[in-house]
Amino acid sequence: MSLLTLQNVKASYGSSEALFDINLSVSEGEVVALMGRNGMGKSTTVKTICRMIPTSGQLTFDGQDLSRLASHQAARLGIGLVPEGRRCFANLTVTENLQAASRSGPWDLARVTTLFPRLDERKRQRASTLSGGEQQMVAVARALMTNPRLLILDEATEGLAPIVRQEIWGAIAQLKNETGMAIIVIDKSLTELAQVCDRATILERGKIVWDGLMTDLTFDISERLIGV
């Protein structure tokens, strides 16, 4: 059963249309890669799901109509976002960043610091003093502290050192294998995506140009549509 469904969804920035008749679904426990070259509509799709921009069409989450909701109301339904650029609260400590997003559920400080032990070591440090990789861990952990049913990661490994990238990918794999959480992942690394994702959707100029099982995403398709 689909947890998230978009049917014939369009989105725009003012008079400029950005998405054209998007049809996308994510089932409970499914990990979906949202792919495409830069500027093709991936982050706009995320903003649409999280109710950050005007849209038309049908959007449902767990059977509820998303189209009439504000972004904070969508989040309360169980949509957790790890935004592009991390956006930690610079003057707050690691613990304060996490507590600021906390909602009741299985994900608490103890559990997120088990997933990312380095955050326990840095818990009293301000976010502004952390490395880029540590800030990204805070961003992922903060989203988990909302206890989401759907986790969206927008370029969560971009610009990070290889060892930190692998730590983030390891956490995503752990979430998939141990929680049954639905996840949407935006990233450019086909190798890592292939290891954790069940399906892939490719966008080009605001339209879906390919959708299918990750195992069916061949080199020829990825080379033609993504350029990797």
XYZ file of N, CA and C in Angstrom:
684
model
N 0.843 -1.202 0.000
C 0.000 0.000 0.000
C 0.874 1.247 0.000
N 0.505 2.224 -0.828
C 1.304 3.441 -0.925
C 1.124 4.316 0.309
N 2.227 4.780 0.831
C 2.204 5.733 1.935
C 2.069 7.144 1.385
N 2.851 7.431 0.330
C 2.838 8.736 -0.327
C 2.445 8.550 -1.788
N 1.523 9.382 -2.263
C 1.112 9.323 -3.667
C 0.988 10.727 -4.232
N 1.627 10.956 -5.375
C 1.460 12.185 -6.141
C 0.853 11.804 -7.484
N -0.257 12.450 -7.844
C -0.925 12.174 -9.108
C -1.144 13.470 -9.872
N -0.565 13.516 -11.075
C -0.717 14.682 -11.959
C -0.391 15.987 -11.232
N 0.697 15.965 -10.485
C 1.076 17.129 -9.678
C 1.892 18.115 -10.507
N 1.516 19.358 -10.411
C 2.249 20.456 -11.034
C 2.671 21.429 -9.944
N 3.805 22.074 -10.155
C 4.295 23.057 -9.186
C 4.938 24.209 -9.933
N 4.934 25.369 -9.315
C 5.479 26.546 -9.985
C 6.108 27.493 -8.977
N 7.015 28.305 -9.506
C 7.588 29.425 -8.770
C 7.051 30.685 -9.433
N 6.040 31.290 -8.833
C 5.392 32.412 -9.487
C 4.729 31.949 -10.772
N 5.056 32.601 -11.878
C 4.475 32.241 -13.175
C 5.297 31.190 -13.913
N 6.391 30.756 -13.312
C 7.279 29.790 -13.965
C 6.978 28.380 -13.462
N 6.485 27.526 -14.358
C 6.180 26.151 -13.979
C 7.458 25.338 -13.838
N 7.495 24.499 -12.813
C 8.698 23.724 -12.526
C 8.474 22.221 -12.588
N 7.259 21.768 -12.287
C 6.913 20.345 -12.367
C 5.685 20.184 -13.239
N 5.687 19.109 -14.038
C 4.614 18.892 -15.003
C 4.041 17.478 -14.850
N 2.846 17.388 -14.280
C 2.124 16.114 -14.184
C 2.979 14.989 -13.606
N 3.492 15.224 -12.409
C 4.321 14.227 -11.731
C 3.435 13.148 -11.103
N 3.770 11.891 -11.380
C 3.114 10.749 -10.750
C 4.180 9.940 -10.026
N 4.061 9.895 -8.722
C 5.091 9.266 -7.898
C 4.428 8.611 -6.697
N 4.917 7.433 -6.321
C 4.403 6.784 -5.118
C 5.550 6.163 -4.338
N 5.368 6.121 -3.031
C 6.333 5.479 -2.139
C 5.535 4.635 -1.149
N 5.863 3.355 -1.083
C 5.150 2.443 -0.192
C 5.833 2.378 1.169
N 5.103 1.860 2.146
C 5.677 1.636 3.471
C 6.937 0.775 3.347
N 8.031 1.214 3.966
C 9.259 0.439 3.980
C 10.075 0.483 2.703
N 9.628 1.245 1.717
C 10.319 1.299 0.429
C 11.340 2.437 0.414
N 12.477 2.201 -0.246
C 13.497 3.230 -0.416
C 13.561 3.583 -1.901
N 13.290 4.838 -2.217
C 13.198 5.295 -3.601
C 14.259 6.348 -3.872
N 14.993 6.169 -4.957
C 15.975 7.163 -5.397
C 15.288 8.153 -6.328
N 15.445 9.434 -6.040
C 14.953 10.487 -6.923
C 16.162 11.092 -7.600
N 16.249 10.912 -8.925
C 17.490 11.208 -9.627
C 17.260 12.172 -10.786
N 18.369 12.694 -11.301
C 18.323 13.624 -12.419
C 19.478 14.592 -12.340
N 19.751 15.238 -13.457
C 20.808 16.239 -13.469
C 20.388 17.447 -12.630
N 21.318 18.339 -12.379
C 21.026 19.547 -11.606
C 19.951 20.382 -12.292
N 19.035 20.909 -11.487
C 18.016 21.810 -12.020
C 16.871 21.134 -12.740
N 16.706 19.829 -12.562
C 15.673 19.097 -13.296
C 14.385 18.900 -12.503
N 14.365 19.334 -11.224
C 13.122 19.277 -10.470
C 13.131 18.407 -9.236
N 14.286 17.891 -8.848
C 14.346 16.992 -7.687
C 13.992 17.730 -6.397
N 14.693 18.821 -6.129
C 14.421 19.572 -4.896
C 13.038 20.207 -4.929
N 12.553 20.566 -6.114
C 11.194 21.095 -6.231
C 10.174 20.033 -5.856
N 10.442 18.789 -6.238
C 9.555 17.688 -5.844
C 9.534 17.538 -4.330
N 10.695 17.670 -3.705
C 10.774 17.600 -2.242
C 9.965 18.742 -1.618
N 10.118 19.936 -2.136
C 9.373 21.081 -1.609
C 7.874 20.894 -1.787
N 7.497 20.235 -2.879
C 6.084 19.946 -3.112
C 5.547 18.993 -2.057
N 6.269 17.913 -1.800
C 5.844 16.938 -0.791
C 5.764 17.578 0.591
N 6.734 18.431 0.881
C 6.803 19.077 2.204
C 5.965 20.340 2.290
N 5.212 20.638 1.248
C 4.262 21.748 1.200
C 4.909 23.111 1.356
N 5.986 23.307 0.608
C 6.718 24.568 0.667
C 6.434 25.486 -0.513
N 5.798 24.958 -1.571
C 5.493 25.770 -2.743
C 4.087 25.438 -3.239
N 3.459 26.369 -4.002
C 2.104 26.116 -4.513
C 2.095 24.959 -5.518
N 1.060 24.140 -5.433
C 0.946 23.001 -6.336
C -0.510 22.796 -6.733
N -0.678 21.981 -7.777
C -2.003 21.478 -8.133
C -1.883 19.984 -8.372
N -3.013 19.291 -8.387
C -2.995 17.844 -8.511
C -3.284 17.188 -7.174
N -3.186 15.876 -7.136
C -3.521 15.127 -5.934
C -2.259 14.684 -5.200
N -2.176 15.044 -3.920
C -1.087 14.607 -3.062
C -1.700 13.995 -1.812
N -1.380 12.755 -1.549
C -1.901 12.106 -0.346
C -0.775 11.446 0.432
N -0.908 11.461 1.745
C 0.044 10.796 2.634
C -0.764 10.003 3.643
N -0.589 8.703 3.610
C -1.347 7.807 4.483
C -2.845 8.064 4.337
N -3.269 8.296 3.098
C -4.682 8.502 2.806
C -5.203 9.894 3.069
N -4.365 10.785 3.594
C -4.801 12.148 3.901
C -4.337 13.121 2.821
N -5.181 14.082 2.537
C -4.898 15.072 1.505
C -3.821 16.045 1.993
N -2.684 16.063 1.290
C -1.601 16.977 1.655
C -1.780 18.369 1.069
N -2.554 18.479 0.001
C -2.560 19.708 -0.791
C -3.045 20.933 -0.020
N -3.835 20.716 1.003
C -4.382 21.845 1.772
C -3.585 22.161 3.034
N -2.499 21.434 3.251
C -1.755 21.573 4.497
C -0.576 22.526 4.370
N -0.226 23.161 5.476
C 1.016 23.929 5.570
C 2.163 22.967 5.841
N 3.385 23.457 5.697
C 4.545 22.581 5.833
C 4.639 21.963 7.229
N 4.328 22.735 8.280
C 4.430 22.179 9.632
C 3.374 21.107 9.870
N 2.233 21.222 9.191
C 1.196 20.211 9.330
C 1.595 18.918 8.615
N 2.252 19.050 7.462
C 2.755 17.871 6.747
C 3.806 17.156 7.585
N 4.660 17.924 8.240
C 5.688 17.326 9.091
C 5.052 16.549 10.236
N 3.982 17.075 10.802
C 3.326 16.402 11.923
C 2.653 15.103 11.501
N 2.328 14.977 10.219
C 1.768 13.722 9.728
C 2.814 12.615 9.701
N 4.103 13.019 9.671
C 5.157 12.021 9.662
C 6.108 12.121 8.495
N 6.287 13.335 7.958
C 7.244 13.553 6.872
C 8.458 14.272 7.443
N 9.608 13.601 7.442
C 10.840 14.168 7.981
C 11.795 14.535 6.861
N 12.348 15.726 6.909
C 13.220 16.221 5.840
C 14.633 16.485 6.342
N 15.610 15.956 5.595
C 17.013 16.334 5.757
C 17.315 17.261 4.596
N 17.299 18.575 4.815
C 17.361 19.516 3.692
C 18.746 19.621 3.080
N 18.773 19.997 1.829
C 20.037 20.285 1.180
C 20.704 21.454 1.902
N 21.996 21.319 2.205
C 22.697 22.393 2.898
C 22.665 22.296 4.415
N 22.095 21.213 4.961
C 22.114 20.872 6.401
C 21.228 21.770 7.254
N 21.505 23.085 7.251
C 20.666 24.057 7.970
C 20.512 23.748 9.458
N 21.621 23.450 10.085
C 21.617 23.286 11.543
C 21.471 24.655 12.201
N 21.006 24.655 13.443
C 20.950 25.899 14.213
C 22.348 26.149 14.770
N 23.054 27.097 14.151
C 24.485 27.265 14.392
C 24.835 27.537 15.851
N 24.014 28.307 16.550
C 24.348 28.715 17.916
C 23.852 27.735 18.983
N 23.165 26.681 18.543
C 22.703 25.674 19.492
C 23.676 24.500 19.530
N 23.730 23.828 20.653
C 24.568 22.642 20.765
C 23.944 21.490 19.969
N 24.692 20.426 19.833
C 24.171 19.239 19.157
C 22.897 18.762 19.844
N 22.954 18.630 21.157
C 21.787 18.168 21.909
C 20.603 19.101 21.722
N 20.845 20.403 21.758
C 19.754 21.368 21.599
C 19.154 21.300 20.204
N 19.987 21.098 19.181
C 19.482 20.934 17.816
C 18.533 19.745 17.734
N 18.916 18.667 18.379
C 18.104 17.452 18.320
C 16.825 17.590 19.140
N 16.945 18.175 20.310
C 15.767 18.336 21.169
C 14.749 19.298 20.553
N 15.223 20.249 19.762
C 14.318 21.227 19.156
C 13.320 20.571 18.211
N 13.703 19.423 17.640
C 12.838 18.731 16.676
C 12.115 17.541 17.281
N 12.348 17.260 18.531
C 11.893 16.015 19.138
C 10.369 15.910 19.217
N 9.878 14.734 18.798
C 8.483 14.355 18.996
C 8.465 12.955 19.588
N 7.410 12.618 20.272
C 7.357 11.328 20.949
C 7.413 10.175 19.951
N 8.132 9.133 20.326
C 8.285 7.976 19.467
C 9.572 7.247 19.774
N 9.892 6.224 18.996
C 11.067 5.397 19.282
C 12.401 6.105 19.068
N 12.414 7.145 18.236
C 13.674 7.850 17.997
C 13.855 8.953 19.026
N 14.830 8.737 19.915
C 15.161 9.717 20.940
C 16.674 9.954 20.917
N 17.162 10.734 21.867
C 18.593 11.057 21.892
C 19.461 9.811 21.964
N 19.051 8.859 22.775
C 19.856 7.647 22.925
C 19.947 6.884 21.608
N 18.842 6.820 20.889
C 18.837 6.026 19.659
C 19.591 6.713 18.525
N 19.431 8.024 18.380
C 20.129 8.697 17.282
C 21.635 8.754 17.534
N 22.037 8.825 18.799
C 23.478 8.832 19.080
C 24.069 7.424 19.017
N 23.225 6.412 19.051
C 23.694 5.055 18.756
C 23.921 4.902 17.268
N 23.049 5.506 16.468
C 23.226 5.490 15.007
C 24.448 6.298 14.601
N 24.655 7.439 15.263
C 25.806 8.309 15.001
C 26.551 8.554 16.317
N 27.436 7.653 16.714
C 28.140 7.796 18.000
C 28.920 9.102 18.130
N 29.361 9.652 17.021
C 30.134 10.891 17.089
C 29.301 12.038 17.670
N 28.000 11.994 17.483
C 27.156 13.052 18.028
C 27.124 13.023 19.548
N 27.261 11.848 20.121
C 27.331 11.757 21.582
C 28.618 12.396 22.088
N 29.709 12.217 21.326
C 30.986 12.825 21.700
C 30.942 14.343 21.572
N 30.113 14.849 20.667
C 30.052 16.289 20.388
C 28.801 16.945 20.975
N 28.083 16.272 21.843
C 26.750 16.713 22.238
C 26.707 18.107 22.862
N 27.805 18.554 23.485
C 27.802 19.877 24.117
C 28.393 20.966 23.221
N 28.856 20.576 22.036
C 29.433 21.558 21.113
C 28.340 22.270 20.324
N 28.591 23.541 20.026
C 27.693 24.259 19.136
C 27.841 23.721 17.715
N 26.748 23.746 16.985
C 26.769 23.216 15.620
C 27.766 23.955 14.738
N 27.975 25.224 15.003
C 28.893 26.022 14.187
C 30.335 25.553 14.302
N 30.662 24.797 15.349
C 32.037 24.332 15.549
C 32.269 22.937 14.960
N 31.228 22.322 14.415
C 31.341 20.970 13.885
C 31.866 20.977 12.457
N 32.419 19.853 12.045
C 32.808 19.691 10.643
C 31.549 19.552 9.791
N 31.712 19.654 8.476
C 30.572 19.507 7.576
C 29.906 18.151 7.719
N 30.720 17.107 7.858
C 30.173 15.774 8.028
C 29.399 15.617 9.319
N 29.912 16.207 10.403
C 29.228 16.133 11.691
C 27.912 16.918 11.651
N 27.920 18.048 10.956
C 26.680 18.810 10.800
C 25.645 18.008 10.025
N 26.109 17.248 9.030
C 25.172 16.425 8.267
C 24.573 15.328 9.138
N 25.389 14.756 10.015
C 24.859 13.765 10.956
C 23.801 14.390 11.851
N 24.026 15.622 12.294
C 23.027 16.331 13.102
C 21.738 16.493 12.306
N 21.867 16.851 11.020
C 20.678 17.067 10.187
C 19.867 15.789 10.032
N 20.555 14.665 9.814
C 19.845 13.382 9.682
C 19.211 12.995 11.013
N 19.983 13.107 12.094
C 19.477 12.753 13.420
C 18.306 13.648 13.821
N 18.380 14.919 13.490
C 17.293 15.849 13.815
C 15.995 15.440 13.116
N 16.104 15.037 11.844
C 14.915 14.567 11.117
C 14.348 13.300 11.754
N 15.224 12.414 12.200
C 14.769 11.185 12.850
C 14.084 11.481 14.180
N 14.518 12.544 14.856
C 13.922 12.908 16.148
C 12.465 13.348 16.003
N 12.033 13.663 14.777
C 10.617 13.962 14.554
C 9.798 12.684 14.463
N 10.480 11.523 14.488
C 9.849 10.212 14.371
C 8.959 10.115 13.129
N 9.599 10.277 11.964
C 8.838 10.283 10.712
C 8.466 8.881 10.241
N 7.453 8.822 9.398
C 7.127 7.588 8.679
C 7.779 7.598 7.307
N 8.049 8.805 6.795
C 8.766 8.987 5.539
C 9.926 9.934 5.788
N 11.137 9.493 5.465
C 12.334 10.322 5.613
C 12.817 10.714 4.228
N 13.041 12.009 4.011
C 13.519 12.515 2.732
C 14.907 13.099 2.930
N 15.879 12.582 2.166
C 17.260 13.051 2.260
C 17.632 13.739 0.947
N 17.808 15.044 1.005
C 18.111 15.841 -0.186
C 19.609 16.129 -0.236
N 20.328 15.362 -1.060
C 21.783 15.518 -1.239
C 22.514 15.417 0.104
N 22.219 14.363 0.846
C 22.756 14.234 2.202
C 24.242 13.938 2.251
N 24.856 13.516 1.143
C 26.290 13.204 1.172
C 27.115 14.156 0.313
N 26.486 15.167 -0.236
C 27.182 16.083 -1.143
C 28.287 16.854 -0.426
N 29.483 16.839 -1.005
C 30.595 17.622 -0.499
C 31.284 17.063 0.725
N 30.940 15.849 1.123
C 31.531 15.268 2.322
C 32.744 14.416 1.985
N 33.619 14.253 2.956
C 34.780 13.378 2.791
C 34.300 11.943 2.597
N 35.051 11.138 1.827
C 34.619 9.764 1.540
C 34.281 8.943 2.771
N 35.067 9.069 3.840
C 34.805 8.256 5.032
C 33.488 8.658 5.694
N 33.155 9.937 5.644
C 31.895 10.401 6.224
C 30.727 9.997 5.328
N 30.939 10.080 4.020
C 29.903 9.630 3.081
C 29.510 8.185 3.369
N 30.510 7.346 3.580
C 30.220 5.939 3.849
C 29.475 5.759 5.162
N 29.758 6.624 6.138
C 29.040 6.548 7.416
C 27.567 6.906 7.226
N 27.311 7.918 6.403
C 25.921 8.310 6.119
C 25.197 7.202 5.365
N 25.865 6.648 4.336
C 25.243 5.561 3.570
C 25.000 4.343 4.464
N 25.917 4.065 5.375
C 25.731 2.965 6.305
C 24.514 3.175 7.188
N 24.294 4.429 7.601
C 23.129 4.740 8.427
C 21.840 4.552 7.634
N 21.847 4.959 6.358
C 20.657 4.781 5.512
C 20.343 3.297 5.352
N 21.381 2.493 5.109
C 21.184 1.047 4.983
C 20.633 0.452 6.266
N 21.121 0.934 7.400
C 20.645 0.444 8.689
C 19.175 0.802 8.906
N 18.799 2.019 8.512
C 17.405 2.433 8.629
C 16.508 1.534 7.782
N 16.966 1.230 6.584
C 16.178 0.362 5.702
C 16.025 -1.033 6.294
N 17.109 -1.592 6.765
C 17.107 -2.986 7.199
C 16.451 -3.204 8.557
N 16.476 -2.172 9.409
C 16.046 -2.382 10.786
C 14.749 -1.675 11.177
N 14.302 -0.709 10.370
C 13.144 0.076 10.797
C 11.921 -0.072 9.914
N 12.088 -0.392 8.636
C 10.952 -0.426 7.735
C 10.430 0.952 7.385
N 11.232 1.981 7.653
C 10.854 3.355 7.342
C 10.893 3.580 5.827
N 9.920 4.297 5.303
C 9.957 4.699 3.895
C 10.961 5.839 3.740
N 11.744 5.809 2.655
C 12.804 6.796 2.470
C 12.862 7.232 1.006
N 13.013 8.529 0.791
C 13.332 9.077 -0.525
C 14.741 9.642 -0.447
N 15.605 9.221 -1.364
C 17.001 9.652 -1.355
C 17.319 10.377 -2.659
N 17.808 11.601 -2.530
C 18.333 12.339 -3.689
C 19.844 12.348 -3.571
N 20.504 11.812 -4.583
C 21.962 11.763 -4.570
C 22.447 11.494 -5.987
N 23.738 11.729 -6.194
C 24.319 11.540 -7.525
C 25.108 10.240 -7.649
N 25.316 9.538 -6.545
C 26.167 8.359 -6.561
C 25.357 7.105 -6.859
N 25.393 6.685 -8.107
C 24.616 5.526 -8.530
C 25.057 4.262 -7.802
N 26.346 4.144 -7.528
C 26.857 2.947 -6.855
C 26.230 2.774 -5.483
N 26.228 3.836 -4.677
C 25.650 3.751 -3.333
C 24.132 3.641 -3.385
N 23.502 4.366 -4.296
C 22.053 4.280 -4.414
C 21.602 2.855 -4.742
N 22.360 2.202 -5.610
C 22.002 0.841 -6.013
C 22.033 -0.132 -4.842
N 22.812 0.182 -3.823
C 22.954 -0.722 -2.677
C 21.803 -0.602 -1.673
N 21.094 0.541 -1.682
C 20.061 0.743 -0.661
C 18.658 0.960 -1.228
N 18.544 1.298 -2.501
C 17.243 1.684 -3.051
C 16.536 0.527 -3.751
N 15.220 0.501 -3.610
C 14.396 -0.496 -4.280
C 14.001 -0.036 -5.676
N 13.646 1.229 -5.796
C 13.215 1.782 -7.077
C 13.915 3.116 -7.336
N 13.832 3.559 -8.582
C 14.391 4.857 -8.958
C 13.407 5.601 -9.850
N 13.361 6.907 -9.669
C 12.576 7.793 -10.528
C 13.520 8.876 -11.036
N 13.546 9.073 -12.340
C 14.452 10.061 -12.942
C 13.632 11.213 -13.510
N 14.047 12.424 -13.149
C 13.392 13.642 -13.622
C 14.245 14.341 -14.668
N 13.564 14.934 -15.640
C 14.234 15.775 -16.634
C 13.301 16.916 -16.989
N 13.757 18.146 -16.722
C 12.980 19.352 -16.998
C 11.580 19.287 -16.401
N 11.537 18.819 -15.147
C 10.283 18.826 -14.418
C 9.324 17.712 -14.763
N 9.780 16.729 -15.545
C 8.931 15.604 -15.913
C 9.637 14.295 -15.562
N 8.851 13.272 -15.235
C 9.424 11.951 -15.003
C 9.683 11.285 -16.345
N 10.935 10.917 -16.575
C 11.304 10.305 -17.853
C 11.659 8.828 -17.700
N 11.801 8.375 -16.464
C 12.037 6.939 -16.230
C 11.648 6.617 -14.808
N 11.018 5.447 -14.630
C 10.630 4.986 -13.307
C 10.638 3.468 -13.323
N 11.309 2.870 -12.360
C 11.362 1.414 -12.340
C 12.214 0.883 -11.219
N 12.396 -0.420 -11.220
C 13.227 -1.057 -10.214
C 14.678 -0.623 -10.368
N 15.349 -0.501 -9.241
C 16.757 -0.097 -9.289
C 17.583 -1.092 -10.101
N 17.214 -2.349 -10.038
C 17.956 -3.374 -10.778
C 17.771 -3.247 -12.285
N 16.735 -2.510 -12.710
C 16.497 -2.316 -14.142
C 17.148 -1.047 -14.679
N 17.758 -0.267 -13.799
C 18.413 0.970 -14.220
C 19.798 0.630 -14.772
N 19.883 0.470 -16.071
C 21.129 0.050 -16.708
C 22.086 1.219 -16.881
N 23.318 0.883 -17.223
C 24.315 1.919 -17.470
C 23.882 2.815 -18.628
N 23.323 2.226 -19.671
C 22.914 3.011 -20.840
C 21.822 4.027 -20.472
N 20.870 3.598 -19.656
C 19.802 4.515 -19.234
C 20.375 5.631 -18.381
N 21.198 5.277 -17.402
C 21.759 6.306 -16.511
C 22.666 7.267 -17.266
N 23.413 6.745 -18.222
C 24.308 7.604 -19.008
C 23.499 8.593 -19.847
N 22.400 8.120 -20.392
C 21.587 8.976 -21.267
C 20.785 10.014 -20.488
N 20.270 9.634 -19.319
C 19.355 10.513 -18.596
C 19.987 11.267 -17.438
N 21.075 10.732 -16.908
C 21.704 11.364 -15.741
C 23.113 11.856 -16.070
N 23.765 11.155 -16.971
C 25.120 11.573 -17.349
C 26.156 11.164 -16.364
N 25.971 9.968 -15.722
C 26.956 9.457 -14.788
C 27.468 8.122 -15.311
